[in-house]
Amino acid sequence: MTVKTVGERTEMDLAALLRTETPRVSDVAIRVLDILGAGLMLLALSPLLLVTALLIKLDSPGPVIFWQRRLGRDLQPFSVAKFRTMKHGAASDRHRVHVEQMICDEKGPGDGKPVPMMKLEKDPRVTKVGGFLRRSSIDELPQLWNVLRGEMSLVGPRPPIQYEVDKYPVRAYRRFAVRPGITGLWQVRGRSLTSFPEMIELDVEYVDQRSLVLNVKILLLTVPTVLHGKGAR
C-alpha cells in the first residue's frame, strides 16, 4: 500500500480502518456462499437475464451491459457490471453534483434532518425500461459475475465511484475493509429512505459484525425488500 493521506489521516490510520476482525473460517465460508449462490442464481435467472437484455436493445440503442469503474476492498478499482438503464453516452455531471450535495449537506435543508439518499427524480437520462429495472433492482443482477470473479460479495457495502469517495468523511473509509456487495444492511433497512450518514453507520455496523450467519440473514431479508419495493427509486 502506497503512502498517502485521507483528509488529515495518515497511511497508518487508513490501514487501521481497513482492518477487519472477521475470522478466517468465516471469510472462507462467505466466499463459498458467494460462489455457490452467484453461480446458482445466474443459472436460475438466465431466462430473466435474456429477456431483460432483449428489452434493453428494443428500448434504446447502445450496449446491454454498462461497465463503470468503482472502488472495492482496500480501495482497489474494478469495473462493475450493470444492465444499462440510461441513454447510451449520457454524461455523469448531474449525478456527480447530486451525490456531492447529499454527502456534504448532512444536516438537511435547514430543518436539521438528514437528507434521504434519493436518486435523481425525473432524470431524462433514464430510459423507460431502465426506470423499471432500477425500481425492481434487476439492473444489479449482472454483478453476480463480479461476485464470481471475486471483486464483489453477495453481501456488503455498495461500491462507490471515485468522485463520491473524494467527498467522504474519514469514518466512511471503514466500508472498504470488506468486498463490496450487491445487497447489504442499507438495502434491507430502507435503501433510498436512509440518509448518507445513516448509510455509513449501517455499513460500518456490517463490517464490524460480519459473519456467515449475518450474510445469510441479509440475503433472506433482501427478497421481501425487493418484492415490496421498500425505499426503491
Short mmCIF file of C-alpha atoms in Angstrom, two decimals, residues 4 29 44 50 53 64 78 80 87 94 126-127 146 149 154 156 159 173 185 189 191-192 210 218 225:
data_model
loop_
_atom_site.label_atom_id
_atom_site.label_comp_id
_atom_site.label_asym_id
_atom_site.label_seq_id
_atom_site.Cartn_x
_atom_site.Cartn_y
_atom_site.Cartn_z
CA LYS A 4 -0.94 8.76 1.06
CA ALA A 29 -17.38 -19.77 4.34
CA ALA A 44 -31.81 -19.93 -12.42
CA LEU A 50 -32.04 -12.85 -21.61
CA ALA A 53 -31.24 -7.86 -22.47
CA VAL A 64 -26.91 -4.08 -22.94
CA PHE A 78 -12.61 -2.56 -10.64
CA VAL A 80 -18.78 -3.18 -12.05
CA LYS A 87 -29.34 6.50 -22.74
CA ARG A 94 -25.77 15.62 -12.87
CA VAL A 126 -33.03 7.12 -17.74
CA THR A 127 -34.85 5.05 -20.39
CA ASN A 146 -18.38 -9.62 -10.35
CA ARG A 149 -14.66 -13.00 -10.19
CA LEU A 154 -23.34 -11.13 -2.40
CA GLY A 156 -21.50 -5.91 1.61
CA PRO A 159 -19.08 0.01 -4.36
CA TYR A 173 -13.40 4.56 4.68
CA LEU A 185 -27.82 -3.74 5.71
CA ARG A 189 -33.25 -1.18 6.18
CA ARG A 191 -32.40 1.95 0.82
CA SER A 192 -33.18 5.40 -0.57
CA ARG A 210 -19.70 -9.51 9.51
CA ILE A 218 -29.41 -10.22 4.94
CA THR A 225 -37.45 -5.92 0.48
#
